[in-house]
Coordinates of C-alpha atoms in Angstrom, one line a residue:
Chain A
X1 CA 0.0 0.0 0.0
X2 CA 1.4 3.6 -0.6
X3 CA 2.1 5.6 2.3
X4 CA 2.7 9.2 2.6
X5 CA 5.3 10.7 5.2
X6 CA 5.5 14.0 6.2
X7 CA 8.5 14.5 8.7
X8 CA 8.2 17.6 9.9
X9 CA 6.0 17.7 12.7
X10 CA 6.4 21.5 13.3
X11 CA 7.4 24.1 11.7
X12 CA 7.6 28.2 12.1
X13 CA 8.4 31.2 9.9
X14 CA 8.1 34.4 10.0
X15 CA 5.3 36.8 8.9
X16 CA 6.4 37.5 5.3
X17 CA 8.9 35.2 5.0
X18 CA 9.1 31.6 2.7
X19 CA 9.3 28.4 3.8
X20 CA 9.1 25.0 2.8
X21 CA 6.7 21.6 3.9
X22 CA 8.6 18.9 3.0
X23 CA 6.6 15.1 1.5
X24 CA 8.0 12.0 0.3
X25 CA 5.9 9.3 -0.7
X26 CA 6.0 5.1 -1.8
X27 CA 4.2 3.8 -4.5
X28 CA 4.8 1.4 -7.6
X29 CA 2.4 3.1 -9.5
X30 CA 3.2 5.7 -12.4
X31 CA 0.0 7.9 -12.5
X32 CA -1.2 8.9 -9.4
X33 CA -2.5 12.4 -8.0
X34 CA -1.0 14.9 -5.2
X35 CA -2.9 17.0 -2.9
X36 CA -1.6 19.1 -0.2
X37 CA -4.6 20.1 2.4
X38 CA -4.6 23.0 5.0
X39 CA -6.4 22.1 8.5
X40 CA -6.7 25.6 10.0
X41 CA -8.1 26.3 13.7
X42 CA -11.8 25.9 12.6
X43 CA -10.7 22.0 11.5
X44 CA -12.3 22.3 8.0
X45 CA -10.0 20.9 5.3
X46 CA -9.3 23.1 2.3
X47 CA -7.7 22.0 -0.8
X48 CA -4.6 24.2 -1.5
X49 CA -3.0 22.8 -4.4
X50 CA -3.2 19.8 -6.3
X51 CA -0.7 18.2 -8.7
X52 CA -0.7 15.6 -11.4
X53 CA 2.1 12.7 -12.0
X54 CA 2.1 13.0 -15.5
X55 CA 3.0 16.5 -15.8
X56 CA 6.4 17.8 -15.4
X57 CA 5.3 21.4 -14.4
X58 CA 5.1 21.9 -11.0
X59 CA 1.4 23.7 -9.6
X60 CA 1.3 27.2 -8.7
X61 CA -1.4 28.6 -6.7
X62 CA -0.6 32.1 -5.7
X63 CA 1.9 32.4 -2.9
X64 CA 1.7 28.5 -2.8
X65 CA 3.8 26.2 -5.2
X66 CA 5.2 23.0 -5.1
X67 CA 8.4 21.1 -5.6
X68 CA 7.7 17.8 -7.5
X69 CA 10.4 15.5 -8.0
X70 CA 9.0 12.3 -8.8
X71 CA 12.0 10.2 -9.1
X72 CA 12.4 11.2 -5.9
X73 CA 9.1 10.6 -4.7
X74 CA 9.0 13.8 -3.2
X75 CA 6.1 16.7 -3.3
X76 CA 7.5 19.4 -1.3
X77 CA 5.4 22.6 -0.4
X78 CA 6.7 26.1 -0.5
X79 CA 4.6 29.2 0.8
X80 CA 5.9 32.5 0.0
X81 CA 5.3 36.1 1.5
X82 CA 3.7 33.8 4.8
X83 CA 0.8 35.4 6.5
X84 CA -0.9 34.9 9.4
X85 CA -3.7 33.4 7.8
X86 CA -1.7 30.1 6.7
X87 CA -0.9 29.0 10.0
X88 CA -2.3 25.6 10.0
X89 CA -2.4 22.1 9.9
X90 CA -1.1 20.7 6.4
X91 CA -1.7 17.3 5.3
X92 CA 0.1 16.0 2.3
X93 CA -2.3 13.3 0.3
X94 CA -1.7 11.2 -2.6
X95 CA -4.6 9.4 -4.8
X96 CA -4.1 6.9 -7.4
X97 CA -4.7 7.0 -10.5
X98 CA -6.5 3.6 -10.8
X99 CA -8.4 3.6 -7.4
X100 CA -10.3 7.1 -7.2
X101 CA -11.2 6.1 -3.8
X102 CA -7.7 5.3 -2.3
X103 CA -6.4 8.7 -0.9
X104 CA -3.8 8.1 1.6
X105 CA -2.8 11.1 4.0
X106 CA 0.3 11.7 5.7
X107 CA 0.6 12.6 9.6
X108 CA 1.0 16.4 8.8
X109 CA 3.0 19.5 10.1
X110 CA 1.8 22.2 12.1
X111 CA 3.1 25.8 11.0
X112 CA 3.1 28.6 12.7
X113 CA 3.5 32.5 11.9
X114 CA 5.4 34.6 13.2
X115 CA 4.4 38.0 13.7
Chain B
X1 CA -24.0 27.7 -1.0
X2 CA -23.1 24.3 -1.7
X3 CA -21.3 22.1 0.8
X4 CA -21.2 19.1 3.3
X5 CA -22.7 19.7 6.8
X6 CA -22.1 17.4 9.8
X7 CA -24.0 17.3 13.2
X8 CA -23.3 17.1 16.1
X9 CA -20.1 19.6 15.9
X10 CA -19.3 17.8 19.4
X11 CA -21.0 14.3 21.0
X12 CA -20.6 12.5 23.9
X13 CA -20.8 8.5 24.1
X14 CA -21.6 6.5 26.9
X15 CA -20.5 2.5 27.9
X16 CA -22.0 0.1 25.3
X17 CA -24.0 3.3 23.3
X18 CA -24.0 3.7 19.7
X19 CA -24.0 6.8 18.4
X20 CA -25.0 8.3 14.9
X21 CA -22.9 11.0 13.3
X22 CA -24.9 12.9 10.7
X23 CA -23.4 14.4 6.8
X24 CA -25.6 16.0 4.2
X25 CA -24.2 17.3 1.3
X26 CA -26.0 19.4 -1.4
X27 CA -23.6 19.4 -4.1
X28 CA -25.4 16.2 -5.8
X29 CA -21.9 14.4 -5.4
X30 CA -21.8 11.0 -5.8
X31 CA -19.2 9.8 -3.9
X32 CA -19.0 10.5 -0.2
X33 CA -16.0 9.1 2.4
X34 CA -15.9 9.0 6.4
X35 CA -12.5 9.8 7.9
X36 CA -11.3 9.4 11.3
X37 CA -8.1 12.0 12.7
X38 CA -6.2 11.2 15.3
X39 CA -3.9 13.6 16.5
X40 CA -0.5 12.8 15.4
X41 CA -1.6 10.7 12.7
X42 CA -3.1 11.4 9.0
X43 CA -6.4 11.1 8.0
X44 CA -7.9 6.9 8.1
X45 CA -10.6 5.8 5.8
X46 CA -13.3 4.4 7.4
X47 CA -16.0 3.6 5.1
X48 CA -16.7 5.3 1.7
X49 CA -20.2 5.1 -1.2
X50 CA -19.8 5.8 -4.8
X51 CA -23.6 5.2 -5.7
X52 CA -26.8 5.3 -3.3
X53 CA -27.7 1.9 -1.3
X54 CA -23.6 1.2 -2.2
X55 CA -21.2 1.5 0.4
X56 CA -17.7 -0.2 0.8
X57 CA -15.4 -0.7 3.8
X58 CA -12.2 1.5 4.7
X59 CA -8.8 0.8 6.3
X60 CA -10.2 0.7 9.5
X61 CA -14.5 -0.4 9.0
X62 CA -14.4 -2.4 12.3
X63 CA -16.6 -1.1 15.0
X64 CA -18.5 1.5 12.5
X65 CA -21.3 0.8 10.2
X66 CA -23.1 3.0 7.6
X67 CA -26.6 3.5 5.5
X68 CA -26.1 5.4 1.5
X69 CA -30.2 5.3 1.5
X70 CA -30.4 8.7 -0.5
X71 CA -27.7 10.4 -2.3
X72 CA -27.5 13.3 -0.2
X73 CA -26.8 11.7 2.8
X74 CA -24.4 9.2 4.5
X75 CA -24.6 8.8 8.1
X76 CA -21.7 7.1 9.8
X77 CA -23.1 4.8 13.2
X78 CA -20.2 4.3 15.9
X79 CA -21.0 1.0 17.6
X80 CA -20.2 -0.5 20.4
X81 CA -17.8 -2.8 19.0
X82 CA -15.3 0.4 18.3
X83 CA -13.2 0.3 21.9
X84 CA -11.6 3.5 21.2
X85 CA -14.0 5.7 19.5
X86 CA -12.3 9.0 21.2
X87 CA -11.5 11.1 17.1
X88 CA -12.2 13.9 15.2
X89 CA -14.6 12.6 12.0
X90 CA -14.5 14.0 9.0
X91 CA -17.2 13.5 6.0
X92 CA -16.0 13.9 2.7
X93 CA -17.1 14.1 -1.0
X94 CA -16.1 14.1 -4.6
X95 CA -18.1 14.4 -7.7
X96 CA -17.2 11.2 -9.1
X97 CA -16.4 12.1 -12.5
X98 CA -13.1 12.7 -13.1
X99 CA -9.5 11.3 -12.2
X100 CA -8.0 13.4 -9.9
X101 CA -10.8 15.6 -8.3
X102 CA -10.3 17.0 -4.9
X103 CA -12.5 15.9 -1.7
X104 CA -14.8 18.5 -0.6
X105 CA -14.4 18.1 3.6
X106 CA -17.6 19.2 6.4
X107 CA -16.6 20.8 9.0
X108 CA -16.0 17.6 11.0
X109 CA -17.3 15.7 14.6
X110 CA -15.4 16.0 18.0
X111 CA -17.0 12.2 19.5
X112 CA -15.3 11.8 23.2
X113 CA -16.3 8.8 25.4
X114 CA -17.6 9.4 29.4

């Protein structure tokens, strides 16, 4: 079964400044999808990017892009110009491609801003 | 506006109770998941429907049990059976349509044992 780790329980920046969520995943599978989720106080999940295995361009979503490196098996997060808005839970997911219903979540990091 | 609602936002079980948590979605999604989050961990799939009166088991179905009687709704029944129901629950859908669509998330159920 794919499994999704995130290993960064915690993290902090600074108001206004970048930093980077790190995810590496396992899977066997060529096509698959990856999400990246935000968990803010209020608990709601929100979608904040999304990113498919068979392109090459890495998603951009405002301040929010990712690094995907899929020989790597890694789908790094990067927020730039950090407000105080994105502090949050973030959960990295990945789907496959062939099971629409297998989404598999890692343990997430908790970021917190700086004022 | 569209979206998933869940009740209770908090509930309380007692010894040998079952307990019903309630999602209703009006987004005419087909598909609809229940989650369980445990702090520390990631998000577990506990039972999911991709059509009415269809509904398949999760990662970790034991101790649960659900209905899919209309499309709109998917009520998730914490037995007896599950010995540590103390978790955050989240309902879920998706469209159903296309490869790669994201989960639209309620706002979620606090369940804590007395």
């Amino acid at each position: 079964a794919q499994t999704v780790t995130q290993s960064q329980p915690e993290m902090s920046v600074q108001e206004a400044e970048t930093v980077t969520l790190s995810c590496t995943y396992d899977t066997s599978e060529s096509d698959y999808y990856l999400f990246w989720y935000k968990q803010p106080p209020s608990r709601q999940m929100i979608l904040v990017i999304r990113q498919e295995a068979y392109k090459q361009q890495n998603a951009t979503e405002n301040r929010f892009s990712v690094n995907f490196q899929k020989a790597a098996k890694s789908f790094s997060l990067k927020i730039s110009d950090s407000q105080l808005g994105d502090a949050a839970m973030y959960f990295c997911a990945y789907r496959s491609a062939t099971n629409n219903n297998d989404m598999r979540f890692g343990a997430g990091t908790r970021l917190t801003v700086k004022p | 506006d569209g979206g998933i609602t869940q009740s209770p936002k908090y509930l309380f079980r007692k010894e040998g109770q079952n307990v019903t948590l309630s999602c209703e979605q009006n987004l005419n999604h087909d598909a609809m998941y229940w989650y369980r989050q445990d702090p520390g961990q990631g998000l577990r799939l506990i039972y999911y429907s991709q059509i009415v009166n269809d509904f398949q088991k999760g990662d970790i179905a034991e101790g649960y049990s659900v209905s899919r009687e209309k499309k709109e709704s998917f009520p998730l029944t914490v037995t007896s059976a599950q010995k540590n129901p103390t978790a955050f629950y989240l309902c879920a859908s998706r469209a159903g349509t296309l490869l790669g669509e994201k989960l639209f998330f309620g706002s979620g159920t606090q369940l804590s044992v007395l």
